[in-house]
């Protein structure tokens, strides 16, 4: 199916791709995939107006399950690619998707610097608390003592306190959703795309094949939407994000629009109306090459 090139508004069908989904029955990827398409359509974006960057993982296979400019990169490296693309062309909205395995282990350095740099991109964490693509290996977000394929006697390490860690980096946008709540994920993603800087969106995702602890039913029972919460209250937002033992707060937990993003802080870019890609000039370097031979 090709991309429709006309002036009418986008539709879900515009993002349709004929490739068959290969996710397991009941996988949270189906809900997130749908919410992303809805958020793009409701943001009035056509497939040719957005860049979608995917890390390696089950979620990464979304890269050929919808249309749009898509990139499927190396494990743990989605943030630097997405940030580089955005800084080169600030006119294009950029979303980066990563799993909990990649983002909180081999890619954790990129997550740290993505947040502290406040790159103007949306980062969506597919958080199923394990490495699903490699058949149920424990990740740093798997619950301690859980028996996984890579830890048949139970995961020995303690679980990384991911939200406490994220808040320690002074983020400017933090939200949490659940793969079983498509309307809420859609609302969160739309707000994240509008955010001035780096938007961190934690989507708790069911993985019925390998995650038998934080199941769809477990999440359904515990997740609740925050109401009347002051999203500028950093301390309260951190408390809501971290305290997940009995109930799990979902929605936009924290937002600070007062901080300039990375590009706005780049002195040579200030006052420029053009993007870097628009300033690329072809240079004839053949003379240089002749001097070398
Ligand atoms: Fe989804 Fe888990 Fe199956 Fe991967 S292994 S497709 S995350 S259910
Ligand atoms: Mg995972």
PDB file of C-alpha atoms and ligand atoms in Angstrom:
ATOM      1  CA  UNK A   1       0.000   0.000   0.000  1.00  0.00           C
ATOM      2  CA  UNK A   2       1.459   3.392  -0.984  1.00  0.00           C
ATOM      3  CA  UNK A   3       1.298   6.701   0.827  1.00  0.00           C
ATOM      4  CA  UNK A   4      -1.652   8.894  -0.135  1.00  0.00           C
ATOM      5  CA  UNK A   5      -0.427  12.257  -1.426  1.00  0.00           C
ATOM      6  CA  UNK A   6      -3.351  14.644  -1.179  1.00  0.00           C
ATOM      7  CA  UNK A   7      -4.404  17.561   0.988  1.00  0.00           C
ATOM      8  CA  UNK A   8      -7.071  15.755   3.045  1.00  0.00           C
ATOM      9  CA  UNK A   9      -6.535  14.993   6.722  1.00  0.00           C
ATOM     10  CA  UNK A  10      -4.777  11.784   7.699  1.00  0.00           C
ATOM     11  CA  UNK A  11      -6.638   8.610   8.648  1.00  0.00           C
ATOM     12  CA  UNK A  12      -5.707   5.381  10.397  1.00  0.00           C
ATOM     13  CA  UNK A  13      -5.856   3.684   7.016  1.00  0.00           C
ATOM     14  CA  UNK A  14      -3.050   5.932   5.769  1.00  0.00           C
ATOM     15  CA  UNK A  15      -0.695   4.286   8.244  1.00  0.00           C
ATOM     16  CA  UNK A  16      -1.847   0.797   7.269  1.00  0.00           C
ATOM     17  CA  UNK A  17       0.870  -1.523   6.095  1.00  0.00           C
ATOM     18  CA  UNK A  18       0.179  -4.906   4.558  1.00  0.00           C
ATOM     19  CA  UNK A  19       2.838  -6.748   6.569  1.00  0.00           C
ATOM     20  CA  UNK A  20       1.443  -9.372   8.885  1.00  0.00           C
ATOM     21  CA  UNK A  21       1.857  -8.840  12.632  1.00  0.00           C
ATOM     22  CA  UNK A  22       3.934 -11.555  14.246  1.00  0.00           C
ATOM     23  CA  UNK A  23       3.429 -10.661  17.901  1.00  0.00           C
ATOM     24  CA  UNK A  24       2.029 -13.320  20.235  1.00  0.00           C
ATOM     25  CA  UNK A  25      -1.691 -13.331  20.995  1.00  0.00           C
ATOM     26  CA  UNK A  26      -2.422 -10.856  23.774  1.00  0.00           C
ATOM     27  CA  UNK A  27       0.841  -8.935  23.349  1.00  0.00           C
ATOM     28  CA  UNK A  28       0.695  -5.316  24.489  1.00  0.00           C
ATOM     29  CA  UNK A  29       2.415  -4.279  21.271  1.00  0.00           C
ATOM     30  CA  UNK A  30      -0.971  -4.416  19.517  1.00  0.00           C
ATOM     31  CA  UNK A  31      -2.433  -1.762  21.810  1.00  0.00           C
ATOM     32  CA  UNK A  32       0.625   0.484  21.663  1.00  0.00           C
ATOM     33  CA  UNK A  33       0.819   0.161  17.865  1.00  0.00           C
ATOM     34  CA  UNK A  34      -2.826   1.251  17.631  1.00  0.00           C
ATOM     35  CA  UNK A  35      -2.393   4.137  20.072  1.00  0.00           C
ATOM     36  CA  UNK A  36       0.638   5.449  18.162  1.00  0.00           C
ATOM     37  CA  UNK A  37      -1.319   5.488  14.904  1.00  0.00           C
ATOM     38  CA  UNK A  38      -4.275   7.182  16.597  1.00  0.00           C
ATOM     39  CA  UNK A  39      -2.027   9.786  18.195  1.00  0.00           C
ATOM     40  CA  UNK A  40      -0.406  10.574  14.847  1.00  0.00           C
ATOM     41  CA  UNK A  41      -3.760  10.863  13.079  1.00  0.00           C
ATOM     42  CA  UNK A  42      -5.245  13.016  15.853  1.00  0.00           C
ATOM     43  CA  UNK A  43      -2.123  15.199  15.689  1.00  0.00           C
ATOM     44  CA  UNK A  44      -2.969  15.719  12.015  1.00  0.00           C
ATOM     45  CA  UNK A  45       0.237  14.057  10.857  1.00  0.00           C
ATOM     46  CA  UNK A  46       0.494  12.114   7.627  1.00  0.00           C
ATOM     47  CA  UNK A  47       3.001   9.275   7.306  1.00  0.00           C
ATOM     48  CA  UNK A  48       5.425  11.445   5.373  1.00  0.00           C
ATOM     49  CA  UNK A  49       5.440  14.055   8.123  1.00  0.00           C
ATOM     50  CA  UNK A  50       6.878  11.986  10.975  1.00  0.00           C
ATOM     51  CA  UNK A  51      10.007   9.974  11.779  1.00  0.00           C
ATOM     52  CA  UNK A  52       9.526   6.795  13.816  1.00  0.00           C
ATOM     53  CA  UNK A  53      12.742   5.266  15.197  1.00  0.00           C
ATOM     54  CA  UNK A  54      12.774   1.747  16.625  1.00  0.00           C
ATOM     55  CA  UNK A  55      15.233  -0.100  18.810  1.00  0.00           C
ATOM     56  CA  UNK A  56      15.713  -3.855  18.580  1.00  0.00           C
ATOM     57  CA  UNK A  57      13.100  -5.961  20.352  1.00  0.00           C
ATOM     58  CA  UNK A  58       9.609  -7.327  19.805  1.00  0.00           C
ATOM     59  CA  UNK A  59       8.354  -3.735  19.715  1.00  0.00           C
ATOM     60  CA  UNK A  60      11.008  -2.920  17.095  1.00  0.00           C
ATOM     61  CA  UNK A  61       9.172  -5.111  14.637  1.00  0.00           C
ATOM     62  CA  UNK A  62       6.552  -2.356  14.512  1.00  0.00           C
ATOM     63  CA  UNK A  63       8.945  -0.657  12.101  1.00  0.00           C
ATOM     64  CA  UNK A  64       7.487  -2.564   9.161  1.00  0.00           C
ATOM     65  CA  UNK A  65       3.922  -2.768  10.523  1.00  0.00           C
ATOM     66  CA  UNK A  66       2.970   0.830   9.782  1.00  0.00           C
ATOM     67  CA  UNK A  67       3.866   3.506   7.288  1.00  0.00           C
ATOM     68  CA  UNK A  68       5.870   6.672   7.873  1.00  0.00           C
ATOM     69  CA  UNK A  69       9.579   7.415   7.723  1.00  0.00           C
ATOM     70  CA  UNK A  70      10.954   4.566   9.814  1.00  0.00           C
ATOM     71  CA  UNK A  71      14.339   3.569  11.140  1.00  0.00           C
ATOM     72  CA  UNK A  72      15.194   0.268  12.848  1.00  0.00           C
ATOM     73  CA  UNK A  73      18.628   0.543  14.410  1.00  0.00           C
ATOM     74  CA  UNK A  74      21.110  -1.170  16.679  1.00  0.00           C
ATOM     75  CA  UNK A  75      20.222  -2.475  20.116  1.00  0.00           C
ATOM     76  CA  UNK A  76      20.156   0.280  22.722  1.00  0.00           C
ATOM     77  CA  UNK A  77      21.048   3.025  20.237  1.00  0.00           C
ATOM     78  CA  UNK A  78      17.715   4.484  19.211  1.00  0.00           C
ATOM     79  CA  UNK A  79      18.018   7.733  21.174  1.00  0.00           C
ATOM     80  CA  UNK A  80      21.224   9.080  19.551  1.00  0.00           C
ATOM     81  CA  UNK A  81      19.878   8.335  16.098  1.00  0.00           C
ATOM     82  CA  UNK A  82      16.513   9.942  16.819  1.00  0.00           C
ATOM     83  CA  UNK A  83      18.119  12.986  18.449  1.00  0.00           C
ATOM     84  CA  UNK A  84      20.533  13.439  15.542  1.00  0.00           C
ATOM     85  CA  UNK A  85      17.735  13.248  13.000  1.00  0.00           C
ATOM     86  CA  UNK A  86      15.658  15.751  14.940  1.00  0.00           C
ATOM     87  CA  UNK A  87      18.497  18.234  15.329  1.00  0.00           C
ATOM     88  CA  UNK A  88      19.176  17.999  11.601  1.00  0.00           C
ATOM     89  CA  UNK A  89      15.567  18.749  10.736  1.00  0.00           C
ATOM     90  CA  UNK A  90      13.598  20.446  13.484  1.00  0.00           C
ATOM     91  CA  UNK A  91      10.483  20.592  11.296  1.00  0.00           C
ATOM     92  CA  UNK A  92       9.824  16.853  11.586  1.00  0.00           C
ATOM     93  CA  UNK A  93       8.332  15.330  14.761  1.00  0.00           C
ATOM     94  CA  UNK A  94      10.483  12.432  15.942  1.00  0.00           C
ATOM     95  CA  UNK A  95       9.404   9.510  18.088  1.00  0.00           C
ATOM     96  CA  UNK A  96      11.884   6.940  19.411  1.00  0.00           C
ATOM     97  CA  UNK A  97      10.746   3.566  20.742  1.00  0.00           C
ATOM     98  CA  UNK A  98      12.820   1.286  22.964  1.00  0.00           C
ATOM     99  CA  UNK A  99      12.276  -1.713  25.205  1.00  0.00           C
ATOM    100  CA  UNK A 100      13.146  -1.964  28.892  1.00  0.00           C
ATOM    101  CA  UNK A 101      16.017  -4.324  28.103  1.00  0.00           C
ATOM    102  CA  UNK A 102      17.772  -2.050  25.644  1.00  0.00           C
ATOM    103  CA  UNK A 103      16.919   1.216  27.361  1.00  0.00           C
ATOM    104  CA  UNK A 104      17.941   0.290  30.922  1.00  0.00           C
ATOM    105  CA  UNK A 105      21.010  -1.820  30.125  1.00  0.00           C
ATOM    106  CA  UNK A 106      23.143  -1.346  27.025  1.00  0.00           C
ATOM    107  CA  UNK A 107      21.341   1.872  26.063  1.00  0.00           C
ATOM    108  CA  UNK A 108      21.097   3.398  29.526  1.00  0.00           C
ATOM    109  CA  UNK A 109      23.846   5.920  28.843  1.00  0.00           C
ATOM    110  CA  UNK A 110      21.890   7.280  25.908  1.00  0.00           C
ATOM    111  CA  UNK A 111      18.776   7.564  28.050  1.00  0.00           C
ATOM    112  CA  UNK A 112      20.718   9.529  30.667  1.00  0.00           C
ATOM    113  CA  UNK A 113      22.083  11.980  28.132  1.00  0.00           C
ATOM    114  CA  UNK A 114      18.832  12.173  26.172  1.00  0.00           C
ATOM    115  CA  UNK A 115      17.080  13.426  29.289  1.00  0.00           C
ATOM    116  CA  UNK A 116      19.838  15.721  30.571  1.00  0.00           C
ATOM    117  CA  UNK A 117      20.288  17.195  27.091  1.00  0.00           C
ATOM    118  CA  UNK A 118      16.529  17.694  26.843  1.00  0.00           C
ATOM    119  CA  UNK A 119      16.519  16.732  23.174  1.00  0.00           C
ATOM    120  CA  UNK A 120      13.152  17.692  21.627  1.00  0.00           C
ATOM    121  CA  UNK A 121      11.959  14.147  20.904  1.00  0.00           C
ATOM    122  CA  UNK A 122       9.395  11.735  22.298  1.00  0.00           C
ATOM    123  CA  UNK A 123      10.801   8.559  23.813  1.00  0.00           C
ATOM    124  CA  UNK A 124       8.349   5.684  24.259  1.00  0.00           C
ATOM    125  CA  UNK A 125       9.413   2.849  26.556  1.00  0.00           C
ATOM    126  CA  UNK A 126       7.812  -0.506  25.754  1.00  0.00           C
ATOM    127  CA  UNK A 127       8.095  -1.776  29.302  1.00  0.00           C
ATOM    128  CA  UNK A 128       7.286  -5.492  29.483  1.00  0.00           C
ATOM    129  CA  UNK A 129       9.929  -6.112  32.162  1.00  0.00           C
ATOM    130  CA  UNK A 130      11.923  -8.650  30.157  1.00  0.00           C
ATOM    131  CA  UNK A 131      13.742  -9.217  26.873  1.00  0.00           C
ATOM    132  CA  UNK A 132      10.853 -10.770  24.932  1.00  0.00           C
ATOM    133  CA  UNK A 133      12.563 -11.111  21.554  1.00  0.00           C
ATOM    134  CA  UNK A 134      15.355 -13.215  23.037  1.00  0.00           C
ATOM    135  CA  UNK A 135      12.755 -15.517  24.624  1.00  0.00           C
ATOM    136  CA  UNK A 136      12.276 -14.220  28.125  1.00  0.00           C
ATOM    137  CA  UNK A 137      15.678 -13.154  29.411  1.00  0.00           C
ATOM    138  CA  UNK A 138      15.626 -11.142  32.631  1.00  0.00           C
ATOM    139  CA  UNK A 139      16.128  -7.404  32.126  1.00  0.00           C
ATOM    140  CA  UNK A 140      17.042  -4.894  34.796  1.00  0.00           C
ATOM    141  CA  UNK A 141      13.306  -4.191  35.182  1.00  0.00           C
ATOM    142  CA  UNK A 142      12.328  -7.848  35.721  1.00  0.00           C
ATOM    143  CA  UNK A 143      11.199  -8.385  39.284  1.00  0.00           C
ATOM    144  CA  UNK A 144      13.840  -9.847  41.563  1.00  0.00           C
ATOM    145  CA  UNK A 145      13.503 -13.610  42.176  1.00  0.00           C
ATOM    146  CA  UNK A 146      11.302 -14.112  39.121  1.00  0.00           C
ATOM    147  CA  UNK A 147      12.175 -17.290  37.261  1.00  0.00           C
ATOM    148  CA  UNK A 148      13.072 -16.390  33.699  1.00  0.00           C
ATOM    149  CA  UNK A 149      14.632 -18.387  30.895  1.00  0.00           C
ATOM    150  CA  UNK A 150      18.010 -16.796  31.602  1.00  0.00           C
ATOM    151  CA  UNK A 151      17.540 -17.147  35.373  1.00  0.00           C
ATOM    152  CA  UNK A 152      15.752 -20.462  36.040  1.00  0.00           C
ATOM    153  CA  UNK A 153      16.389 -20.156  39.782  1.00  0.00           C
ATOM    154  CA  UNK A 154      15.064 -16.623  39.923  1.00  0.00           C
ATOM    155  CA  UNK A 155      16.678 -13.295  38.982  1.00  0.00           C
ATOM    156  CA  UNK A 156      19.370 -12.692  41.609  1.00  0.00           C
ATOM    157  CA  UNK A 157      19.790  -8.926  41.194  1.00  0.00           C
ATOM    158  CA  UNK A 158      17.415  -6.357  42.597  1.00  0.00           C
ATOM    159  CA  UNK A 159      15.113  -4.617  40.141  1.00  0.00           C
ATOM    160  CA  UNK A 160      16.294  -1.226  38.949  1.00  0.00           C
ATOM    161  CA  UNK A 161      14.107   1.537  40.384  1.00  0.00           C
ATOM    162  CA  UNK A 162      13.489   2.926  36.925  1.00  0.00           C
ATOM    163  CA  UNK A 163      11.187   5.831  37.731  1.00  0.00           C
ATOM    164  CA  UNK A 164      13.328   6.986  40.658  1.00  0.00           C
ATOM    165  CA  UNK A 165      16.270   6.887  38.287  1.00  0.00           C
ATOM    166  CA  UNK A 166      14.398   8.875  35.615  1.00  0.00           C
ATOM    167  CA  UNK A 167      13.391  11.564  38.118  1.00  0.00           C
ATOM    168  CA  UNK A 168      16.993  11.797  39.360  1.00  0.00           C
ATOM    169  CA  UNK A 169      17.892  13.039  35.855  1.00  0.00           C
ATOM    170  CA  UNK A 170      15.619  16.097  36.152  1.00  0.00           C
ATOM    171  CA  UNK A 171      13.311  15.241  33.255  1.00  0.00           C
ATOM    172  CA  UNK A 172      10.943  17.799  31.767  1.00  0.00           C
ATOM    173  CA  UNK A 173       8.142  15.353  30.858  1.00  0.00           C
ATOM    174  CA  UNK A 174       7.239  12.013  32.413  1.00  0.00           C
ATOM    175  CA  UNK A 175       4.096  10.012  31.702  1.00  0.00           C
ATOM    176  CA  UNK A 176       2.988   6.447  32.249  1.00  0.00           C
ATOM    177  CA  UNK A 177       0.373   4.415  30.428  1.00  0.00           C
ATOM    178  CA  UNK A 178      -0.751   0.817  30.144  1.00  0.00           C
ATOM    179  CA  UNK A 179      -0.982  -1.198  26.944  1.00  0.00           C
ATOM    180  CA  UNK A 180      -4.609  -2.118  27.730  1.00  0.00           C
ATOM    181  CA  UNK A 181      -5.780   1.500  27.722  1.00  0.00           C
ATOM    182  CA  UNK A 182      -5.559   2.752  24.138  1.00  0.00           C
ATOM    183  CA  UNK A 183      -7.482   6.044  24.626  1.00  0.00           C
ATOM    184  CA  UNK A 184      -5.235   7.101  27.495  1.00  0.00           C
ATOM    185  CA  UNK A 185      -2.041   6.139  25.650  1.00  0.00           C
ATOM    186  CA  UNK A 186      -3.277   8.174  22.686  1.00  0.00           C
ATOM    187  CA  UNK A 187      -3.815  11.241  24.887  1.00  0.00           C
ATOM    188  CA  UNK A 188      -0.400  10.834  26.504  1.00  0.00           C
ATOM    189  CA  UNK A 189       1.409  10.409  23.188  1.00  0.00           C
ATOM    190  CA  UNK A 190      -0.243  13.478  21.690  1.00  0.00           C
ATOM    191  CA  UNK A 191       0.818  15.567  24.689  1.00  0.00           C
ATOM    192  CA  UNK A 192       4.322  14.106  24.578  1.00  0.00           C
ATOM    193  CA  UNK A 193       4.692  15.079  20.911  1.00  0.00           C
ATOM    194  CA  UNK A 194       3.666  18.641  21.785  1.00  0.00           C
ATOM    195  CA  UNK A 195       6.162  18.873  24.634  1.00  0.00           C
ATOM    196  CA  UNK A 196       8.969  21.364  24.269  1.00  0.00           C
ATOM    197  CA  UNK A 197      11.826  18.983  25.179  1.00  0.00           C
ATOM    198  CA  UNK A 198      12.507  15.302  25.856  1.00  0.00           C
ATOM    199  CA  UNK A 199       9.281  13.478  26.674  1.00  0.00           C
ATOM    200  CA  UNK A 200       9.700  10.197  28.556  1.00  0.00           C
ATOM    201  CA  UNK A 201       6.653   7.936  28.159  1.00  0.00           C
ATOM    202  CA  UNK A 202       6.687   4.676  30.128  1.00  0.00           C
ATOM    203  CA  UNK A 203       4.138   2.246  28.692  1.00  0.00           C
ATOM    204  CA  UNK A 204       3.607  -0.799  30.902  1.00  0.00           C
ATOM    205  CA  UNK A 205       3.134  -3.610  28.464  1.00  0.00           C
ATOM    206  CA  UNK A 206       1.707  -7.090  28.801  1.00  0.00           C
ATOM    207  CA  UNK A 207       3.931  -9.898  27.526  1.00  0.00           C
ATOM    208  CA  UNK A 208       1.793 -13.002  28.099  1.00  0.00           C
ATOM    209  CA  UNK A 209       4.462 -15.337  26.749  1.00  0.00           C
ATOM    210  CA  UNK A 210       7.295 -14.496  29.140  1.00  0.00           C
ATOM    211  CA  UNK A 211       6.083 -12.063  31.784  1.00  0.00           C
ATOM    212  CA  UNK A 212       3.904 -14.069  34.175  1.00  0.00           C
ATOM    213  CA  UNK A 213       4.123 -11.531  37.018  1.00  0.00           C
ATOM    214  CA  UNK A 214       3.014  -8.108  35.697  1.00  0.00           C
ATOM    215  CA  UNK A 215       0.311  -9.573  33.480  1.00  0.00           C
ATOM    216  CA  UNK A 216      -2.436  -7.734  31.613  1.00  0.00           C
ATOM    217  CA  UNK A 217      -4.880  -8.545  34.441  1.00  0.00           C
ATOM    218  CA  UNK A 218      -2.375  -7.479  37.088  1.00  0.00           C
ATOM    219  CA  UNK A 219      -1.903  -4.126  35.362  1.00  0.00           C
ATOM    220  CA  UNK A 220      -5.607  -3.720  34.646  1.00  0.00           C
ATOM    221  CA  UNK A 221      -6.398  -4.184  38.328  1.00  0.00           C
ATOM    222  CA  UNK A 222      -3.766  -1.742  39.586  1.00  0.00           C
ATOM    223  CA  UNK A 223      -3.469   1.039  37.010  1.00  0.00           C
ATOM    224  CA  UNK A 224      -5.571   4.112  37.660  1.00  0.00           C
ATOM    225  CA  UNK A 225      -5.670   7.471  35.911  1.00  0.00           C
ATOM    226  CA  UNK A 226      -4.434  10.410  37.987  1.00  0.00           C
ATOM    227  CA  UNK A 227      -7.007  13.171  38.256  1.00  0.00           C
ATOM    228  CA  UNK A 228      -6.567  16.708  39.482  1.00  0.00           C
ATOM    229  CA  UNK A 229      -2.825  16.212  39.805  1.00  0.00           C
ATOM    230  CA  UNK A 230      -0.600  19.299  39.504  1.00  0.00           C
ATOM    231  CA  UNK A 231       1.856  18.186  36.803  1.00  0.00           C
ATOM    232  CA  UNK A 232       4.259  20.983  37.750  1.00  0.00           C
ATOM    233  CA  UNK A 233       4.761  19.459  41.221  1.00  0.00           C
ATOM    234  CA  UNK A 234       8.043  17.542  40.823  1.00  0.00           C
ATOM    235  CA  UNK A 235       8.033  16.000  44.320  1.00  0.00           C
ATOM    236  CA  UNK A 236       4.462  14.738  44.094  1.00  0.00           C
ATOM    237  CA  UNK A 237       5.014  13.455  40.563  1.00  0.00           C
ATOM    238  CA  UNK A 238       8.057  11.506  41.693  1.00  0.00           C
ATOM    239  CA  UNK A 239       6.085   9.979  44.568  1.00  0.00           C
ATOM    240  CA  UNK A 240       3.281   8.964  42.216  1.00  0.00           C
ATOM    241  CA  UNK A 241       5.744   7.492  39.745  1.00  0.00           C
ATOM    242  CA  UNK A 242       7.731   5.515  42.299  1.00  0.00           C
ATOM    243  CA  UNK A 243       4.982   4.127  44.537  1.00  0.00           C
ATOM    244  CA  UNK A 244       3.634   1.214  42.515  1.00  0.00           C
ATOM    245  CA  UNK A 245       3.194  -1.486  45.158  1.00  0.00           C
ATOM    246  CA  UNK A 246      -0.588  -1.348  45.539  1.00  0.00           C
ATOM    247  CA  UNK A 247      -1.778   0.971  42.798  1.00  0.00           C
ATOM    248  CA  UNK A 248      -0.042   2.340  39.717  1.00  0.00           C
ATOM    249  CA  UNK A 249      -0.653   5.964  38.770  1.00  0.00           C
ATOM    250  CA  UNK A 250      -0.967   6.554  35.035  1.00  0.00           C
ATOM    251  CA  UNK A 251      -1.309   9.692  32.948  1.00  0.00           C
ATOM    252  CA  UNK A 252       0.921  12.737  32.604  1.00  0.00           C
ATOM    253  CA  UNK A 253       2.809  12.804  35.882  1.00  0.00           C
ATOM    254  CA  UNK A 254       5.227  15.665  35.335  1.00  0.00           C
ATOM    255  CA  UNK A 255       5.747  18.436  32.811  1.00  0.00           C
ATOM    256  CA  UNK A 256       8.008  21.460  32.793  1.00  0.00           C
ATOM    257  CA  UNK A 257       7.833  23.633  29.704  1.00  0.00           C
ATOM    258  CA  UNK A 258      10.031  26.393  31.095  1.00  0.00           C
ATOM    259  CA  UNK A 259      13.313  24.660  30.203  1.00  0.00           C
ATOM    260  CA  UNK A 260      14.722  25.362  26.737  1.00  0.00           C
ATOM    261  CA  UNK A 261      15.499  22.227  24.771  1.00  0.00           C
ATOM    262  CA  UNK A 262      18.928  21.346  23.400  1.00  0.00           C
ATOM    263  CA  UNK A 263      18.529  23.021  20.005  1.00  0.00           C
ATOM    264  CA  UNK A 264      17.305  26.258  21.564  1.00  0.00           C
ATOM    265  CA  UNK A 265      20.507  26.379  23.612  1.00  0.00           C
ATOM    266  CA  UNK A 266      22.781  26.044  20.580  1.00  0.00           C
ATOM    267  CA  UNK A 267      24.146  29.544  20.095  1.00  0.00           C
ATOM    268  CA  UNK A 268      25.036  29.143  16.363  1.00  0.00           C
ATOM    269  CA  UNK A 269      21.441  28.045  15.631  1.00  0.00           C
ATOM    270  CA  UNK A 270      19.760  30.959  17.338  1.00  0.00           C
ATOM    271  CA  UNK A 271      17.829  33.187  14.940  1.00  0.00           C
ATOM    272  CA  UNK A 272      18.113  30.691  12.058  1.00  0.00           C
ATOM    273  CA  UNK A 273      14.878  30.033  10.168  1.00  0.00           C
ATOM    274  CA  UNK A 274      16.334  27.175   8.122  1.00  0.00           C
ATOM    275  CA  UNK A 275      17.090  23.680   9.320  1.00  0.00           C
ATOM    276  CA  UNK A 276      20.510  22.046   9.040  1.00  0.00           C
ATOM    277  CA  UNK A 277      19.347  19.758   6.236  1.00  0.00           C
ATOM    278  CA  UNK A 278      18.177  22.785   4.292  1.00  0.00           C
ATOM    279  CA  UNK A 279      21.651  24.307   4.610  1.00  0.00           C
ATOM    280  CA  UNK A 280      23.504  21.363   3.142  1.00  0.00           C
ATOM    281  CA  UNK A 281      25.593  22.577   0.225  1.00  0.00           C
ATOM    282  CA  UNK A 282      27.146  20.292  -2.360  1.00  0.00           C
ATOM    283  CA  UNK A 283      30.879  20.848  -2.594  1.00  0.00           C
ATOM    284  CA  UNK A 284      33.042  19.752  -5.493  1.00  0.00           C
ATOM    285  CA  UNK A 285      35.906  17.917  -3.795  1.00  0.00           C
ATOM    286  CA  UNK A 286      37.293  16.327  -6.960  1.00  0.00           C
ATOM    287  CA  UNK A 287      40.248  18.739  -6.918  1.00  0.00           C
ATOM    288  CA  UNK A 288      41.183  17.610  -3.422  1.00  0.00           C
ATOM    289  CA  UNK A 289      41.071  13.998  -4.497  1.00  0.00           C
ATOM    290  CA  UNK A 290      43.407  14.713  -7.436  1.00  0.00           C
ATOM    291  CA  UNK A 291      45.960  16.206  -5.057  1.00  0.00           C
ATOM    292  CA  UNK A 292      45.922  12.988  -3.017  1.00  0.00           C
ATOM    293  CA  UNK A 293      46.695  10.668  -5.940  1.00  0.00           C
TER     294      UNK A 293
HETATM  295 FE1  LIG B   1       4.832  -9.655  22.765  1.00  0.00          FE
HETATM  296 FE2  LIG B   1       6.140 -10.960  24.652  1.00  0.00          FE
HETATM  297 FE3  LIG B   1       5.378 -12.232  22.426  1.00  0.00          FE
HETATM  298 FE4  LIG B   1       7.320 -10.427  22.348  1.00  0.00          FE
HETATM  299  S1  LIG B   1       7.373 -12.370  23.430  1.00  0.00           S
HETATM  300  S2  LIG B   1       5.624 -10.611  20.884  1.00  0.00           S
HETATM  301  S3  LIG B   1       6.625  -8.909  23.857  1.00  0.00           S
HETATM  302  S4  LIG B   1       4.042 -11.351  23.994  1.00  0.00           S
HETATM  303 MG1  LIG B   2      11.249  -5.737  27.150  1.00  0.00          MG
END
